[in-house]
Amino acid sequence: MAETYPTLAQCAVVAAAFKVLLFPAYKSTDFEVHRNWLAITHSLPLWEWYYEKTSEWTLDYPPFFAYFEWILSQVAKLVDPAMLRIYNLEYDSWQTVYFQRFTVIISELVLVYALQRYIASAPGTSKRAAHAAAISILLSPGLLLIDHIHFQYNGCMFGILIASLVLARKRSTLLASGLLFGALLCMKHIYLYLAPAYFVFLLRTYCLSPKSVFSIQFFNCAKLGAGLAGIFGIAFGPFALKDQIPQILSRLFPFARGLCHAYWAPNVWAIYSFLDRVLIVLAPRLGLFVRTDALNSVTRGLVGDTAFAVLPDVSPHACFGLTLCFQAIPLLRLFLKPNWDNFVGAVTLCGYASFLFGWHVHEKAILLVIIPFSLIALKDRRYLSAFRPLAVAGHVSLFPLLFTAAEFPIKTVYTIFWLMLFLMVFDSLAPSSGRPRFFLFDRFSTFYIAVSIPLIVYCSLVHGVVFGRRYEFLPLMFTSSYSAIGVVGSWVGFMVVYFTS
């Protein structure tokens, strides 16, 4: 088959050149977080990494990511040794900025490789669709805003995830898929959101016989178990020898942070928070009791513990129970029909459930839904109908991360251009479904996308002109609530499609 243009490599080169131009752009506290982690891993013995707290930005990723930072620090000392001094807080020399920005671009080569493997693994009739999906991920506004402006290393880790998903396409590479995902968990624990789908898929396709679920393939179980034990042993073993696992877990899972992140993730708790805000206003007319001590909680747009003024408070146990419940539904179908499309669908739906119902979910976690969904969004037009509102809502919800004036045209123009281009391309490539589409859902998708432009204009420009610094929580509340409706609507649509395909 003739190569499709532009190629993934060509897009990667152009994208890298554009990202270099963004080096002087706004950088969040995450930039200092990673500079501090470079200093910790370079300057201190291994045993002190998870205890060091000179900076408030303590090391709170699993050990493989700490090892990754240590490797980067060996190059960083040749660029500017001052960035590796623990007490050099908020240090951002131009050498430091350029070095850290470059490392994000270079580490993203993992994503480019994984996407190329995804295209190569696609059946011949769907290679054009796979090519379009791969380029859409590579040029994702989410990765651009979060990694290359705000500052993180998500591109590299999503490359590992996609490589793992591609390996799951063949029975001969199922073991490699599971082990690679295990390594990913040791880099960033947020991928635990997706782990139940991997557990069920590998159990059904690798550990149990294809002929009978009652026949266990013990040798395969031993290989998978030994491989995962080895990976986790390499990651956590040195710390276990010093009895530091409880300390690491306290860093990885800080449940005291509250239900909602400072920027509201567009999930059911954003809608719940919005409803609570509305009920505060209506309480005098409806005779509702308002807890005055909860009025300044994080649900008002501030940082702190979450408490609701009218509605009941939400506990971590409730979030955990709801998440498991809504993950179990697609996992049952995956167990019964363990093919690759259902596996990626279950990974996506596990991401949805964790994002929508989880405790202290970051808005950036929406990429755990968007990126795996992109791999199957062109399966047919019903899948695409569910993907459209997610693509809009997920990316718009990231806008509050970049609140400086200089980045406003970048985030809006780039995101709108990406949405227009790829939604049109996807629309032309998605085949018709053999099952009827949902008329109301299609109309919801169209109306929802149309509302996004005036919402962005109001939240980014009009509100400041009209109200100045008053009611600063309103744009955040409107953006989060609007985006939450889109994500929830997309989730419902995808659940219906997933179970009727």
Short mmCIF file of C-alpha atoms in Angstrom, two decimals:
data_model
loop_
_atom_site.label_atom_id
_atom_site.label_comp_id
_atom_site.label_asym_id
_atom_site.label_seq_id
_atom_site.Cartn_x
_atom_site.Cartn_y
_atom_site.Cartn_z
CA MET A 1 0.00 0.00 0.00
CA ALA A 2 1.32 3.46 -0.96
CA GLU A 3 2.46 5.63 1.91
CA THR A 4 -0.07 8.19 3.10
CA TYR A 5 1.02 11.80 3.30
CA PRO A 6 1.87 13.67 5.37
CA THR A 7 3.76 10.89 7.08
CA LEU A 8 3.92 10.58 10.82
CA ALA A 9 7.64 11.42 10.75
CA GLN A 10 7.02 14.59 8.75
CA CYS A 11 4.35 15.71 11.20
CA ALA A 12 6.67 14.94 14.12
CA VAL A 13 9.43 17.15 12.67
CA VAL A 14 7.06 20.08 12.04
CA ALA A 15 5.48 19.66 15.46
CA ALA A 16 8.90 19.60 17.15
CA ALA A 17 9.89 22.83 15.38
CA PHE A 18 6.69 24.50 16.58
CA LYS A 19 7.25 23.27 20.13
CA VAL A 20 10.75 24.77 20.14
CA LEU A 21 9.14 28.15 19.46
CA LEU A 22 7.13 27.69 22.66
CA PHE A 23 10.21 27.43 24.90
CA PRO A 24 9.73 30.97 26.33
CA ALA A 25 6.01 30.36 26.97
CA TYR A 26 4.34 30.23 30.38
CA LYS A 27 5.46 27.37 32.58
CA SER A 28 3.51 26.16 35.59
CA THR A 29 4.72 25.00 38.98
CA ASP A 30 5.20 21.59 37.33
CA PHE A 31 8.34 22.99 35.72
CA GLU A 32 9.80 23.62 39.18
CA VAL A 33 8.47 20.24 40.32
CA HIS A 34 10.54 18.42 37.72
CA ARG A 35 13.60 20.62 38.25
CA ASN A 36 13.38 19.77 41.94
CA TRP A 37 13.09 16.07 41.15
CA LEU A 38 16.22 16.32 38.99
CA ALA A 39 18.01 17.84 42.00
CA ILE A 40 16.69 15.25 44.47
CA THR A 41 17.62 12.21 42.39
CA HIS A 42 21.04 13.63 41.47
CA SER A 43 22.11 15.03 44.84
CA LEU A 44 20.75 12.53 47.36
CA PRO A 45 21.15 8.81 48.00
CA LEU A 46 18.34 6.61 46.76
CA TRP A 47 17.06 6.08 50.30
CA GLU A 48 16.37 9.80 50.81
CA TRP A 49 14.42 10.51 47.62
CA TYR A 50 10.96 9.98 49.10
CA TYR A 51 11.74 11.74 52.38
CA GLU A 52 13.26 14.97 51.04
CA LYS A 53 10.94 17.95 51.58
CA THR A 54 13.01 21.15 51.26
CA SER A 55 10.60 22.16 48.52
CA GLU A 56 6.84 21.74 48.78
CA TRP A 57 7.06 19.89 45.46
CA THR A 58 8.17 16.58 46.90
CA LEU A 59 8.76 13.46 44.80
CA ASP A 60 5.38 11.75 44.39
CA TYR A 61 5.74 9.57 41.28
CA PRO A 62 6.70 5.85 41.36
CA PRO A 63 10.37 4.80 41.26
CA PHE A 64 10.75 4.22 37.51
CA PHE A 65 9.97 7.89 36.91
CA ALA A 66 12.45 8.82 39.63
CA TYR A 67 15.05 6.69 37.81
CA PHE A 68 14.12 8.51 34.60
CA GLU A 69 14.77 11.85 36.33
CA TRP A 70 18.12 10.52 37.58
CA ILE A 71 19.12 9.64 34.01
CA LEU A 72 18.16 13.14 32.83
CA SER A 73 20.15 14.64 35.68
CA GLN A 74 23.34 13.04 34.36
CA VAL A 75 22.99 15.20 31.26
CA ALA A 76 21.63 18.21 33.16
CA LYS A 77 24.86 18.53 35.16
CA LEU A 78 26.69 19.20 31.89
CA VAL A 79 24.20 21.92 30.91
CA ASP A 80 23.83 23.89 34.16
CA PRO A 81 24.89 22.27 37.47
CA ALA A 82 23.01 24.97 39.40
CA MET A 83 19.65 23.41 38.45
CA LEU A 84 20.65 20.33 40.45
CA ARG A 85 21.05 22.11 43.78
CA ILE A 86 18.17 21.20 46.08
CA TYR A 87 18.10 24.59 47.81
CA ASN A 88 18.08 26.47 44.50
CA LEU A 89 14.28 26.78 44.54
CA GLU A 90 12.45 28.33 41.57
CA TYR A 91 15.70 28.28 39.56
CA ASP A 92 14.95 28.82 35.87
CA SER A 93 18.02 29.94 33.96
CA TRP A 94 17.63 29.88 30.21
CA GLN A 95 19.87 26.77 30.13
CA THR A 96 17.49 25.06 32.55
CA VAL A 97 14.42 26.04 30.55
CA TYR A 98 15.91 24.90 27.26
CA PHE A 99 17.17 21.64 28.74
CA GLN A 100 13.88 20.68 30.35
CA ARG A 101 11.83 21.69 27.31
CA PHE A 102 14.12 19.69 25.02
CA THR A 103 13.82 16.59 27.19
CA VAL A 104 10.04 16.61 26.74
CA ILE A 105 10.39 16.78 22.94
CA ILE A 106 13.05 14.07 22.83
CA SER A 107 11.13 11.74 25.17
CA GLU A 108 8.11 12.11 22.88
CA LEU A 109 9.95 10.02 20.29
CA VAL A 110 8.55 7.07 22.25
CA LEU A 111 5.07 8.24 21.26
CA VAL A 112 6.09 8.65 17.61
CA TYR A 113 7.47 5.10 17.54
CA ALA A 114 4.37 3.64 19.22
CA LEU A 115 2.01 5.43 16.84
CA GLN A 116 4.02 4.15 13.86
CA ARG A 117 3.65 0.62 15.23
CA TYR A 118 -0.08 1.23 15.67
CA ILE A 119 -0.42 2.23 11.99
CA ALA A 120 1.63 -0.78 10.88
CA SER A 121 -0.51 -3.15 12.96
CA ALA A 122 -3.83 -1.89 11.53
CA PRO A 123 -5.62 -4.12 9.00
CA GLY A 124 -5.10 -3.05 5.39
CA THR A 125 -8.59 -1.62 4.96
CA SER A 126 -8.28 0.66 7.98
CA LYS A 127 -4.71 1.95 7.60
CA ARG A 128 -5.85 5.38 6.42
CA ALA A 129 -8.08 5.72 9.46
CA ALA A 130 -5.26 4.53 11.75
CA HIS A 131 -2.91 7.04 10.11
CA ALA A 132 -5.36 9.90 10.75
CA ALA A 133 -5.92 8.81 14.35
CA ALA A 134 -2.16 8.57 14.94
CA ILE A 135 -1.50 12.08 13.62
CA SER A 136 -4.39 13.45 15.68
CA ILE A 137 -2.77 12.04 18.83
CA LEU A 138 0.70 13.28 17.90
CA LEU A 139 -0.65 16.81 17.31
CA SER A 140 -3.08 16.68 20.23
CA PRO A 141 -3.82 20.09 21.82
CA GLY A 142 -3.90 18.29 25.17
CA LEU A 143 -0.31 17.11 24.86
CA LEU A 144 0.79 20.49 23.49
CA LEU A 145 -0.80 22.48 26.32
CA ILE A 146 0.07 20.13 29.17
CA ASP A 147 3.54 18.94 28.15
CA HIS A 148 5.05 21.72 26.08
CA ILE A 149 3.63 24.79 27.82
CA HIS A 150 2.33 23.80 31.25
CA PHE A 151 5.13 21.18 31.45
CA GLN A 152 4.96 17.42 31.96
CA TYR A 153 6.12 14.21 30.26
CA ASN A 154 2.79 12.67 29.26
CA GLY A 155 3.75 12.12 25.61
CA CYS A 156 6.46 9.62 26.54
CA MET A 157 4.19 7.69 28.87
CA PHE A 158 1.26 7.62 26.46
CA GLY A 159 3.72 6.24 23.92
CA ILE A 160 4.38 3.34 26.31
CA LEU A 161 0.63 2.84 26.77
CA ILE A 162 -0.05 2.79 23.03
CA ALA A 163 2.88 0.41 22.45
CA SER A 164 1.37 -1.89 25.07
CA LEU A 165 -2.05 -1.73 23.41
CA VAL A 166 -0.51 -2.50 20.02
CA LEU A 167 1.32 -5.53 21.44
CA ALA A 168 -2.03 -6.78 22.75
CA ARG A 169 -3.23 -7.15 19.15
CA LYS A 170 -1.32 -10.42 18.68
CA ARG A 171 -1.47 -13.45 20.90
CA SER A 172 2.29 -13.94 20.53
CA THR A 173 3.00 -10.55 22.16
CA LEU A 174 0.39 -10.60 24.93
CA LEU A 175 3.04 -11.22 27.58
CA ALA A 176 5.09 -8.26 26.37
CA SER A 177 1.95 -6.10 26.45
CA GLY A 178 1.27 -6.93 30.09
CA LEU A 179 4.87 -6.46 31.18
CA LEU A 180 5.14 -3.13 29.39
CA PHE A 181 1.99 -1.91 31.10
CA GLY A 182 3.44 -3.07 34.43
CA ALA A 183 6.51 -0.92 33.75
CA LEU A 184 4.22 2.00 32.94
CA LEU A 185 2.50 1.64 36.32
CA CYS A 186 5.93 1.98 37.90
CA MET A 187 6.40 5.26 36.06
CA LYS A 188 3.09 6.96 36.83
CA HIS A 189 0.48 5.45 39.09
CA ILE A 190 -2.45 7.27 37.46
CA TYR A 191 -2.47 4.46 34.89
CA LEU A 192 -3.98 2.30 37.63
CA TYR A 193 -7.23 3.79 36.29
CA LEU A 194 -6.82 1.47 33.29
CA ALA A 195 -5.40 -1.57 35.09
CA PRO A 196 -8.72 -3.45 35.56
CA ALA A 197 -9.14 -3.73 31.77
CA TYR A 198 -5.62 -5.15 31.43
CA PHE A 199 -6.26 -7.61 34.25
CA VAL A 200 -9.44 -8.99 32.68
CA PHE A 201 -8.05 -9.09 29.13
CA LEU A 202 -4.80 -10.84 30.07
CA LEU A 203 -6.66 -13.21 32.37
CA ARG A 204 -9.09 -14.17 29.62
CA THR A 205 -6.70 -14.32 26.64
CA TYR A 206 -3.38 -15.32 28.21
CA CYS A 207 -3.97 -17.04 31.54
CA LEU A 208 -7.09 -19.01 30.61
CA SER A 209 -7.52 -21.36 27.69
CA PRO A 210 -9.24 -19.93 24.57
CA LYS A 211 -11.39 -23.05 24.54
CA SER A 212 -12.61 -22.95 28.14
CA VAL A 213 -12.51 -20.37 30.92
CA PHE A 214 -12.26 -23.28 33.36
CA SER A 215 -8.91 -24.39 31.92
CA ILE A 216 -5.95 -22.48 33.39
CA GLN A 217 -2.71 -22.12 31.45
CA PHE A 218 -0.38 -22.39 34.41
CA PHE A 219 2.86 -21.80 32.51
CA ASN A 220 1.51 -18.53 31.07
CA CYS A 221 0.38 -17.47 34.55
CA ALA A 222 3.84 -18.21 35.89
CA LYS A 223 5.55 -16.20 33.13
CA LEU A 224 3.27 -13.20 33.59
CA GLY A 225 3.47 -13.33 37.38
CA ALA A 226 7.26 -13.71 37.40
CA GLY A 227 7.69 -10.94 34.85
CA LEU A 228 5.52 -8.49 36.79
CA ALA A 229 7.19 -9.47 40.07
CA GLY A 230 10.56 -8.76 38.48
CA ILE A 231 9.46 -5.36 37.19
CA PHE A 232 7.95 -4.27 40.48
CA GLY A 233 10.94 -5.72 42.28
CA ILE A 234 13.34 -3.57 40.25
CA ALA A 235 11.16 -0.52 40.88
CA PHE A 236 10.31 -0.91 44.55
CA GLY A 237 12.76 -3.54 45.78
CA PRO A 238 15.56 -1.17 46.85
CA PHE A 239 13.07 0.83 48.89
CA ALA A 240 11.48 -2.29 50.38
CA LEU A 241 14.89 -3.27 51.77
CA LYS A 242 14.84 -0.05 53.79
CA ASP A 243 11.18 -0.50 54.80
CA GLN A 244 10.20 2.64 52.85
CA ILE A 245 7.13 1.32 51.01
CA PRO A 246 4.65 2.97 53.44
CA GLN A 247 6.42 6.30 52.90
CA ILE A 248 6.25 5.92 49.12
CA LEU A 249 2.56 5.00 49.26
CA SER A 250 1.81 8.06 51.40
CA ARG A 251 3.39 10.19 48.66
CA LEU A 252 1.61 8.42 45.80
CA PHE A 253 -1.87 8.42 47.35
CA PRO A 254 -2.48 11.62 49.38
CA PHE A 255 -6.19 11.17 50.10
CA ALA A 256 -6.24 14.24 52.34
CA ARG A 257 -6.20 16.55 49.31
CA GLY A 258 -9.98 16.56 48.98
CA LEU A 259 -12.58 15.54 46.41
CA CYS A 260 -11.97 18.26 43.80
CA HIS A 261 -8.71 19.56 42.44
CA ALA A 262 -8.14 23.35 42.49
CA TYR A 263 -9.11 23.40 38.81
CA TRP A 264 -12.31 21.39 38.63
CA ALA A 265 -11.97 18.31 36.49
CA PRO A 266 -15.02 18.06 34.20
CA ASN A 267 -16.60 15.09 35.92
CA VAL A 268 -19.79 14.34 37.87
CA TRP A 269 -18.36 16.14 40.90
CA ALA A 270 -18.05 19.34 38.87
CA ILE A 271 -21.76 19.07 38.08
CA TYR A 272 -22.41 18.21 41.74
CA SER A 273 -20.41 21.29 42.80
CA PHE A 274 -22.29 23.49 40.32
CA LEU A 275 -25.63 22.20 41.63
CA ASP A 276 -24.49 22.91 45.18
CA ARG A 277 -23.65 26.47 44.17
CA VAL A 278 -27.08 26.93 42.60
CA LEU A 279 -28.81 25.54 45.69
CA ILE A 280 -26.96 28.04 47.89
CA VAL A 281 -28.67 30.83 45.95
CA LEU A 282 -32.06 29.10 45.99
CA ALA A 283 -31.84 27.93 49.62
CA PRO A 284 -33.78 30.88 51.14
CA ARG A 285 -36.70 30.28 48.77
CA LEU A 286 -36.66 26.51 49.12
CA GLY A 287 -36.06 26.51 52.86
CA LEU A 288 -32.84 24.53 52.58
CA PHE A 289 -30.22 24.43 55.31
CA VAL A 290 -26.86 25.96 54.31
CA ARG A 291 -23.67 25.08 56.19
CA THR A 292 -21.84 28.38 56.38
CA ASP A 293 -18.54 26.70 57.29
CA ALA A 294 -18.51 25.06 53.84
CA LEU A 295 -18.92 28.23 51.79
CA ASN A 296 -15.18 28.71 51.28
CA SER A 297 -14.29 25.15 50.35
CA VAL A 298 -12.70 24.06 47.10
CA THR A 299 -16.14 23.87 45.51
CA ARG A 300 -16.01 27.65 45.49
CA GLY A 301 -12.95 27.51 43.22
CA LEU A 302 -10.33 27.74 45.99
CA VAL A 303 -7.67 25.30 47.14
CA GLY A 304 -8.51 23.28 50.22
CA ASP A 305 -10.63 20.45 51.57
CA THR A 306 -13.91 19.87 49.77
CA ALA A 307 -17.15 20.48 51.63
CA PHE A 308 -20.61 21.15 50.22
CA ALA A 309 -22.91 23.77 51.67
CA VAL A 310 -26.27 22.16 50.80
CA LEU A 311 -25.65 18.74 49.25
CA PRO A 312 -24.17 15.85 51.27
CA ASP A 313 -20.38 15.56 51.35
CA VAL A 314 -18.73 12.84 49.28
CA SER A 315 -16.28 10.37 50.82
CA PRO A 316 -13.32 8.59 49.20
CA HIS A 317 -15.12 5.28 49.79
CA ALA A 318 -18.14 6.50 47.79
CA CYS A 319 -15.90 7.55 44.91
CA PHE A 320 -14.08 4.22 44.98
CA GLY A 321 -17.33 2.27 45.02
CA LEU A 322 -18.87 4.21 42.14
CA THR A 323 -15.70 3.89 40.08
CA LEU A 324 -15.51 0.11 40.54
CA CYS A 325 -19.20 -0.27 39.79
CA PHE A 326 -19.03 1.56 36.47
CA GLN A 327 -15.78 -0.16 35.52
CA ALA A 328 -17.27 -3.58 36.18
CA ILE A 329 -19.96 -3.11 33.52
CA PRO A 330 -17.63 -3.00 30.45
CA LEU A 331 -15.26 -5.51 32.07
CA LEU A 332 -18.01 -8.12 32.03
CA ARG A 333 -18.41 -7.70 28.28
CA LEU A 334 -14.63 -7.83 27.82
CA PHE A 335 -14.47 -11.10 29.73
CA LEU A 336 -17.17 -12.60 27.52
CA LYS A 337 -15.82 -11.21 24.21
CA PRO A 338 -12.07 -10.59 24.67
CA ASN A 339 -11.13 -9.15 21.26
CA TRP A 340 -8.83 -6.18 20.70
CA ASP A 341 -11.54 -3.61 19.93
CA ASN A 342 -13.41 -4.56 23.09
CA PHE A 343 -10.15 -4.37 25.03
CA VAL A 344 -9.39 -0.81 23.89
CA GLY A 345 -13.04 0.06 24.52
CA ALA A 346 -12.81 -1.32 28.06
CA VAL A 347 -9.55 0.58 28.65
CA THR A 348 -11.34 3.75 27.53
CA LEU A 349 -14.40 3.07 29.70
CA CYS A 350 -12.23 2.34 32.73
CA GLY A 351 -10.62 5.72 32.10
CA TYR A 352 -14.06 7.31 31.85
CA ALA A 353 -15.28 5.76 35.11
CA SER A 354 -12.15 6.74 37.04
CA PHE A 355 -12.23 10.27 35.67
CA LEU A 356 -15.94 10.83 36.21
CA PHE A 357 -16.26 9.34 39.69
CA GLY A 358 -12.72 9.34 41.13
CA TRP A 359 -11.38 11.20 44.17
CA HIS A 360 -9.29 14.34 43.59
CA VAL A 361 -9.13 13.85 39.82
CA HIS A 362 -6.88 16.24 37.91
CA GLU A 363 -8.33 17.80 34.76
CA LYS A 364 -5.23 16.57 32.88
CA ALA A 365 -6.40 12.98 33.43
CA ILE A 366 -8.94 13.45 30.61
CA LEU A 367 -6.13 12.40 28.26
CA LEU A 368 -6.47 8.89 29.72
CA VAL A 369 -9.86 8.83 27.99
CA ILE A 370 -9.21 10.84 24.82
CA ILE A 371 -6.07 9.04 23.68
CA PRO A 372 -7.20 5.39 23.90
CA PHE A 373 -10.61 6.39 22.50
CA SER A 374 -8.83 7.97 19.50
CA LEU A 375 -7.52 4.53 18.53
CA ILE A 376 -11.05 3.22 17.91
CA ALA A 377 -12.97 6.46 17.23
CA LEU A 378 -13.00 5.66 13.50
CA LYS A 379 -14.33 2.14 13.91
CA ASP A 380 -17.68 3.43 12.63
CA ARG A 381 -19.79 6.58 12.73
CA ARG A 382 -21.50 5.70 15.99
CA TYR A 383 -18.14 5.62 17.77
CA LEU A 384 -17.25 8.95 16.16
CA SER A 385 -20.52 10.48 17.38
CA ALA A 386 -19.53 9.63 20.96
CA PHE A 387 -15.97 10.87 20.42
CA ARG A 388 -16.88 14.37 19.14
CA PRO A 389 -18.20 15.89 22.40
CA LEU A 390 -15.34 14.27 24.32
CA ALA A 391 -12.76 15.86 22.01
CA VAL A 392 -14.34 19.29 22.47
CA ALA A 393 -15.07 19.03 26.21
CA GLY A 394 -11.78 17.43 27.13
CA HIS A 395 -9.63 20.03 25.42
CA VAL A 396 -11.71 23.05 26.44
CA SER A 397 -11.52 21.89 30.06
CA LEU A 398 -7.73 22.29 29.91
CA PHE A 399 -7.90 26.01 29.09
CA PRO A 400 -7.87 27.19 32.75
CA LEU A 401 -4.41 25.62 33.09
CA LEU A 402 -3.03 28.43 30.90
CA PHE A 403 -4.42 31.67 32.27
CA THR A 404 -1.86 34.23 31.05
CA ALA A 405 -2.74 36.58 28.21
CA ALA A 406 0.21 35.59 26.01
CA GLU A 407 -0.96 31.97 25.79
CA PHE A 408 -4.62 32.79 25.05
CA PRO A 409 -4.25 32.92 21.23
CA ILE A 410 -2.06 29.80 21.22
CA LYS A 411 -4.45 27.61 23.19
CA THR A 412 -7.62 28.83 21.46
CA VAL A 413 -6.44 29.05 17.84
CA TYR A 414 -4.49 25.79 17.96
CA THR A 415 -7.30 23.86 19.68
CA ILE A 416 -10.04 25.19 17.40
CA PHE A 417 -7.93 24.48 14.31
CA TRP A 418 -7.21 20.93 15.53
CA LEU A 419 -10.88 20.29 16.27
CA MET A 420 -12.05 21.59 12.90
CA LEU A 421 -9.38 19.73 10.94
CA PHE A 422 -9.53 16.34 12.60
CA LEU A 423 -13.27 16.18 13.19
CA MET A 424 -13.78 16.88 9.48
CA VAL A 425 -11.13 14.29 8.49
CA PHE A 426 -12.59 11.76 10.92
CA ASP A 427 -16.06 12.43 9.52
CA SER A 428 -14.83 11.61 6.02
CA LEU A 429 -13.06 8.40 7.08
CA ALA A 430 -15.46 6.82 9.59
CA PRO A 431 -17.44 4.03 7.88
CA SER A 432 -21.17 3.70 8.28
CA SER A 433 -22.42 1.45 11.03
CA GLY A 434 -24.54 -1.59 10.42
CA ARG A 435 -26.66 -0.52 13.37
CA PRO A 436 -28.88 2.58 13.57
CA ARG A 437 -27.39 5.79 14.94
CA PHE A 438 -29.01 7.78 17.72
CA PHE A 439 -30.69 10.87 16.32
CA LEU A 440 -30.90 12.76 19.62
CA PHE A 441 -27.29 12.06 20.47
CA ASP A 442 -26.12 13.36 17.08
CA ARG A 443 -28.11 16.57 17.63
CA PHE A 444 -26.69 16.90 21.15
CA SER A 445 -23.19 16.60 19.74
CA THR A 446 -23.79 19.33 17.14
CA PHE A 447 -25.40 21.72 19.61
CA TYR A 448 -22.74 21.06 22.21
CA ILE A 449 -19.88 21.89 19.84
CA ALA A 450 -21.66 25.09 18.73
CA VAL A 451 -21.83 26.35 22.32
CA SER A 452 -18.09 25.98 22.88
CA ILE A 453 -17.01 29.11 20.97
CA PRO A 454 -19.18 31.66 22.84
CA LEU A 455 -18.28 29.96 26.12
CA ILE A 456 -14.55 30.33 25.42
CA VAL A 457 -15.02 33.97 24.41
CA TYR A 458 -16.99 34.78 27.55
CA CYS A 459 -14.70 32.97 30.01
CA SER A 460 -11.48 34.24 28.46
CA LEU A 461 -12.42 37.80 27.48
CA VAL A 462 -15.91 39.08 28.26
CA HIS A 463 -16.00 38.16 31.95
CA GLY A 464 -12.81 40.08 32.71
CA VAL A 465 -14.04 43.15 30.83
CA VAL A 466 -17.46 43.19 32.54
CA PHE A 467 -16.57 42.08 36.08
CA GLY A 468 -12.85 42.73 36.40
CA ARG A 469 -11.55 40.73 39.37
CA ARG A 470 -15.01 40.09 40.81
CA TYR A 471 -16.60 36.63 40.66
CA GLU A 472 -13.32 35.05 39.54
CA PHE A 473 -14.71 31.57 40.18
CA LEU A 474 -17.46 31.94 37.54
CA PRO A 475 -15.39 31.29 34.38
CA LEU A 476 -13.86 28.22 36.00
CA MET A 477 -17.26 26.97 37.14
CA PHE A 478 -18.84 27.53 33.72
CA THR A 479 -15.94 25.87 31.88
CA SER A 480 -15.85 22.86 34.19
CA SER A 481 -19.63 22.39 34.21
CA TYR A 482 -19.93 22.77 30.44
CA SER A 483 -17.07 20.34 29.87
CA ALA A 484 -18.51 17.90 32.40
CA ILE A 485 -21.79 17.75 30.48
CA GLY A 486 -19.85 16.90 27.32
CA VAL A 487 -17.74 14.21 28.98
CA VAL A 488 -20.75 12.62 30.69
CA GLY A 489 -22.76 12.75 27.45
CA SER A 490 -19.88 11.18 25.54
CA TRP A 491 -19.52 8.46 28.18
CA VAL A 492 -23.22 7.57 28.00
CA GLY A 493 -23.06 7.51 24.19
CA PHE A 494 -19.98 5.31 24.17
CA MET A 495 -21.47 2.90 26.71
CA VAL A 496 -24.50 2.44 24.49
CA VAL A 497 -22.36 1.92 21.38
CA TYR A 498 -19.97 -0.44 23.19
CA PHE A 499 -22.77 -2.73 24.33
CA THR A 500 -24.70 -2.70 21.06
CA SER A 501 -21.80 -3.30 18.67
#
